Amino acid sequence: MQTETTTRTPPLPSRLPAVGTTIFTVMSALAAERGAINLGQGFPDFDCDPTLVGHVHAAMSAGLNQYPPMAGVPALREAVAAKVARLYGRCYDPATEVTVTAGATQAILTAILCAVHPGDEVIVLEPCYDSYVPNVELAGGRVVRVPLTPRTFRPDFDRIAAALSPRTRMIVVNSPHNPSATVWTREEMQRLEALLAPTDVLVVSDEVYEHMVFDGGQHVSASSLPGLAARSFVVSSFGKTYHVTGWKVGTVVAPSPLTAEFRKVHQFNVFTVNTPVQHGLARHLADPRPYLELPAFYQRKRDLFLDGLRQTRLVPLHTQGSYFQLVDYSGVSDLPEAGFCQWLTREVGVAAIPLTAFYEGGLEQRLARLCFAKRDETLQAALERLQRL
Ligand code: PMP
Ligand code: GLN
């Protein structure tokens, strides 16, 4: 019997039925289409340090172009461990506790996939970065959303405590915070440590903006508190620290039993990450100045942007860290956030991200997120447009 050839693509029930294109891609596309200044998606519009490019080039020219070890180039893992020890006082073993990833995005996904079993609960604090929830869903976990305190975006420990259950496997925290630009205090990190002490709950601590904390404030890494370090995957990203978001290289530090499970997934997820870039980053990390100078570099941009925003009808909220600035636009428009950001992009020529994008069900607060990781001229040009509002 002859079977008929079919060109029909079989139906594919979605693993992520509620997910569309990310808001960052949507707003960047709209900004490009309208020729708007893109303060939406978070990325610098200036170049990285040419020394770093030189280091990567040198590694490529020296023939360092084949697979590196699965966990990452040893020199880079050693440099990361030394930096974490110097800044946060905890010694991670580069051989068994430091892993190089394809950006923080893969680090977070792999940490969640290795730890979350179907039916496990994972607490996320809303508003939160848009990859966390789909990551938990891909692992078969159940997302438990706990709101940060409205307007101040501080963690509400009573609500976090109420969300803990015997099924809680993990909590995802993020400081400095995207999108609210708050930075957790030592007391807040200690409260998290105390709250989790009697539990077996693991932590993903997303610290990609660790070097962007302003006004003399300090980043308090989960690695600096023994009780948190013992249960945390601490995630960072060279994309943010060295102005190379397109390189997609990040790191995870975690105690060896957690790292062992992380690497089981990592080796079949990406196996390993770009060799010459890792060698270049290792050399660049030997000089602490670039990351130690980052707070002052971005604080100056924040202040320039803030001074200009004060001459608009937008009301800026306080930015403690990260490269984001929230603005309250209720004095300008009654539109909902998504509509306002589209209008701002199309009609005013400045792209922004609606805060609703970071909440399930889209809590409307008349807030928009602007990114100030831009050349001064870009910020000035955007401010001129915003001052006409
Ligand atoms: N977490 C947060 C809070 C972020 O803002 C970003 C930036 N996109 C990431 C993770 C992902 O970082 P990477 O580009 O290194 O994957
Ligand atoms: N982290 C960046 C932001 O929050 C963008 C990352 C992305 O486009 N996925 O804007």
Tab-separated table of N, CA and C in Angstrom, residues 77-137:
chain	number	residue	atom	x	y	z
A	77	ARG	N	37.656	31.461	35.091
A	77	ARG	CA	37.019	31.016	36.345
A	77	ARG	C	37.850	31.460	37.549
A	78	GLU	N	39.181	31.400	37.398
A	78	GLU	CA	40.035	31.842	38.512
A	78	GLU	C	39.880	33.339	38.749
A	79	ALA	N	39.821	34.116	37.659
A	79	ALA	CA	39.690	35.569	37.802
A	79	ALA	C	38.341	35.931	38.439
A	80	VAL	N	37.306	35.195	38.081
A	80	VAL	CA	35.983	35.460	38.667
A	80	VAL	C	35.998	35.116	40.160
A	81	ALA	N	36.572	33.986	40.502
A	81	ALA	CA	36.625	33.592	41.912
A	81	ALA	C	37.413	34.630	42.716
A	82	ALA	N	38.515	35.127	42.145
A	82	ALA	CA	39.331	36.121	42.862
A	82	ALA	C	38.548	37.416	43.053
A	83	LYS	N	37.805	37.814	42.051
A	83	LYS	CA	37.014	39.053	42.159
A	83	LYS	C	35.911	38.910	43.220
A	84	VAL	N	35.218	37.784	43.195
A	84	VAL	CA	34.150	37.576	44.177
A	84	VAL	C	34.745	37.549	45.591
A	85	ALA	N	35.898	36.914	45.753
A	85	ALA	CA	36.534	36.858	47.077
A	85	ALA	C	36.909	38.259	47.546
A	86	ARG	N	37.464	39.060	46.621
A	86	ARG	CA	37.911	40.409	46.982
A	86	ARG	C	36.722	41.308	47.318
A	87	LEU	N	35.670	41.224	46.517
A	87	LEU	CA	34.552	42.156	46.698
A	87	LEU	C	33.563	41.685	47.762
A	88	TYR	N	33.313	40.384	47.831
A	88	TYR	CA	32.217	39.907	48.674
A	88	TYR	C	32.669	38.963	49.785
A	89	GLY	N	33.990	38.669	49.805
A	89	GLY	CA	34.544	37.946	50.949
A	89	GLY	C	34.245	36.459	50.977
A	90	ARG	N	33.823	35.889	49.859
A	90	ARG	CA	33.610	34.429	49.878
A	90	ARG	C	34.464	33.767	48.808
A	91	CYS	N	35.157	32.691	49.207
A	91	CYS	CA	36.052	31.997	48.266
A	91	CYS	C	35.317	30.838	47.610
A	92	TYR	N	35.101	30.954	46.310
A	92	TYR	CA	34.526	29.855	45.528
A	92	TYR	C	35.672	29.133	44.837
A	93	ASP	N	35.572	27.816	44.757
A	93	ASP	CA	36.608	27.026	44.094
A	93	ASP	C	36.373	27.097	42.575
A	94	PRO	N	37.351	27.664	41.834
A	94	PRO	CA	37.139	27.793	40.385
A	94	PRO	C	36.885	26.443	39.708
A	95	ALA	N	37.437	25.371	40.281
A	95	ALA	CA	37.284	24.059	39.637
A	95	ALA	C	35.870	23.509	39.785
A	96	THR	N	35.244	23.777	40.913
A	96	THR	CA	33.964	23.093	41.191
A	96	THR	C	32.804	24.030	41.505
A	97	GLU	N	33.077	25.359	41.540
A	97	GLU	CA	32.002	26.260	41.994
A	97	GLU	C	31.794	27.481	41.097
A	98	VAL	N	32.530	27.577	40.002
A	98	VAL	CA	32.387	28.714	39.085
A	98	VAL	C	32.149	28.156	37.682
A	99	THR	N	31.106	28.644	37.005
A	99	THR	CA	30.816	28.177	35.640
A	99	THR	C	30.567	29.385	34.746
A	100	VAL	N	31.120	29.319	33.541
A	100	VAL	CA	30.928	30.400	32.561
A	100	VAL	C	29.742	30.024	31.672
A	101	THR	N	28.843	30.983	31.464
A	101	THR	CA	27.592	30.704	30.742
A	101	THR	C	27.442	31.629	29.534
A	102	ALA	N	26.466	31.273	28.687
A	102	ALA	CA	26.151	32.127	27.535
A	102	ALA	C	25.218	33.245	27.999
A	103	GLY	N	25.777	34.159	28.771
A	103	GLY	CA	24.993	35.265	29.331
A	103	GLY	C	24.257	34.840	30.587
A	104	ALA	N	23.725	35.864	31.276
A	104	ALA	CA	22.944	35.581	32.484
A	104	ALA	C	21.667	34.838	32.135
A	105	THR	N	21.146	35.074	30.944
A	105	THR	CA	19.891	34.429	30.536
A	105	THR	C	20.017	32.913	30.608
A	106	GLN	N	21.106	32.386	30.044
A	106	GLN	CA	21.290	30.925	30.094
A	106	GLN	C	21.592	30.467	31.519
A	107	ALA	N	22.321	31.290	32.261
A	107	ALA	CA	22.650	30.918	33.641
A	107	ALA	C	21.370	30.725	34.456
A	108	ILE	N	20.440	31.657	34.293
A	108	ILE	CA	19.196	31.592	35.077
A	108	ILE	C	18.360	30.385	34.625
A	109	LEU	N	18.243	30.213	33.310
A	109	LEU	CA	17.468	29.068	32.798
A	109	LEU	C	18.065	27.755	33.289
A	110	THR	N	19.373	27.617	33.176
A	110	THR	CA	20.017	26.353	33.555
A	110	THR	C	19.879	26.106	35.061
A	111	ALA	N	20.009	27.170	35.867
A	111	ALA	CA	19.845	27.010	37.322
A	111	ALA	C	18.433	26.519	37.635
A	112	ILE	N	17.454	27.096	36.949
A	112	ILE	CA	16.059	26.698	37.203
A	112	ILE	C	15.821	25.270	36.699
A	113	LEU	N	16.325	24.959	35.503
A	113	LEU	CA	16.098	23.611	34.954
A	113	LEU	C	16.750	22.526	35.808
A	114	CYS	N	17.903	22.840	36.389
A	114	CYS	CA	18.594	21.790	37.152
A	114	CYS	C	17.970	21.578	38.532
A	115	ALA	N	17.215	22.574	38.988
A	115	ALA	CA	16.734	22.488	40.372
A	115	ALA	C	15.241	22.237	40.504
A	116	VAL	N	14.476	22.689	39.523
A	116	VAL	CA	13.018	22.671	39.678
A	116	VAL	C	12.432	21.415	39.047
A	117	HIS	N	11.720	20.650	39.855
A	117	HIS	CA	11.037	19.448	39.380
A	117	HIS	C	9.580	19.800	39.076
A	118	PRO	N	8.952	19.022	38.182
A	118	PRO	CA	7.550	19.323	37.883
A	118	PRO	C	6.722	19.416	39.167
A	119	GLY	N	5.936	20.488	39.248
A	119	GLY	CA	5.074	20.679	40.422
A	119	GLY	C	5.714	21.495	41.534
A	120	ASP	N	7.037	21.685	41.493
A	120	ASP	CA	7.686	22.521	42.508
A	120	ASP	C	7.238	23.972	42.356
A	121	GLU	N	7.216	24.677	43.474
A	121	GLU	CA	6.860	26.099	43.416
A	121	GLU	C	8.124	26.967	43.417
A	122	VAL	N	8.069	28.019	42.618
A	122	VAL	CA	9.176	28.978	42.562
A	122	VAL	C	8.597	30.377	42.779
A	123	ILE	N	9.135	31.072	43.770
A	123	ILE	CA	8.645	32.417	44.087
A	123	ILE	C	9.398	33.433	43.237
A	124	VAL	N	8.652	34.292	42.555
A	124	VAL	CA	9.261	35.441	41.870
A	124	VAL	C	8.631	36.705	42.436
A	125	LEU	N	9.419	37.751	42.498
A	125	LEU	CA	8.949	39.014	43.080
A	125	LEU	C	8.620	39.965	41.939
A	126	GLU	N	7.357	40.347	41.833
A	126	GLU	CA	6.934	41.196	40.711
A	126	GLU	C	6.990	42.669	41.071
A	127	PRO	N	7.426	43.552	40.153
A	127	PRO	CA	7.779	43.278	38.769
A	127	PRO	C	9.107	42.513	38.676
A	128	CYS	N	9.207	41.632	37.650
A	128	CYS	CA	10.460	40.898	37.501
A	128	CYS	C	10.852	40.793	36.029
A	129	TYR	N	12.119	40.513	35.830
A	129	TYR	CA	12.683	40.361	34.490
A	129	TYR	C	11.899	39.281	33.744
A	130	ASP	N	11.723	39.487	32.462
A	130	ASP	CA	10.703	38.700	31.761
A	130	ASP	C	11.056	37.250	31.489
A	131	SER	N	12.296	36.837	31.725
A	131	SER	CA	12.621	35.429	31.433
A	131	SER	C	12.290	34.492	32.598
A	132	TYR	N	12.140	35.018	33.817
A	132	TYR	CA	12.017	34.114	34.970
A	132	TYR	C	10.793	33.203	34.866
A	133	VAL	N	9.648	33.808	34.567
A	133	VAL	CA	8.400	33.033	34.597
A	133	VAL	C	8.389	31.941	33.510
A	134	PRO	N	8.703	32.274	32.254
A	134	PRO	CA	8.752	31.194	31.249
A	134	PRO	C	9.789	30.117	31.586
A	135	ASN	N	10.897	30.512	32.207
A	135	ASN	CA	11.911	29.518	32.604
A	135	ASN	C	11.314	28.501	33.581
A	136	VAL	N	10.600	28.993	34.565
A	136	VAL	CA	9.987	28.089	35.561
A	136	VAL	C	8.954	27.206	34.880
A	137	GLU	N	8.187	27.793	33.961
A	137	GLU	CA	7.166	27.009	33.262
A	137	GLU	C	7.800	25.910	32.414
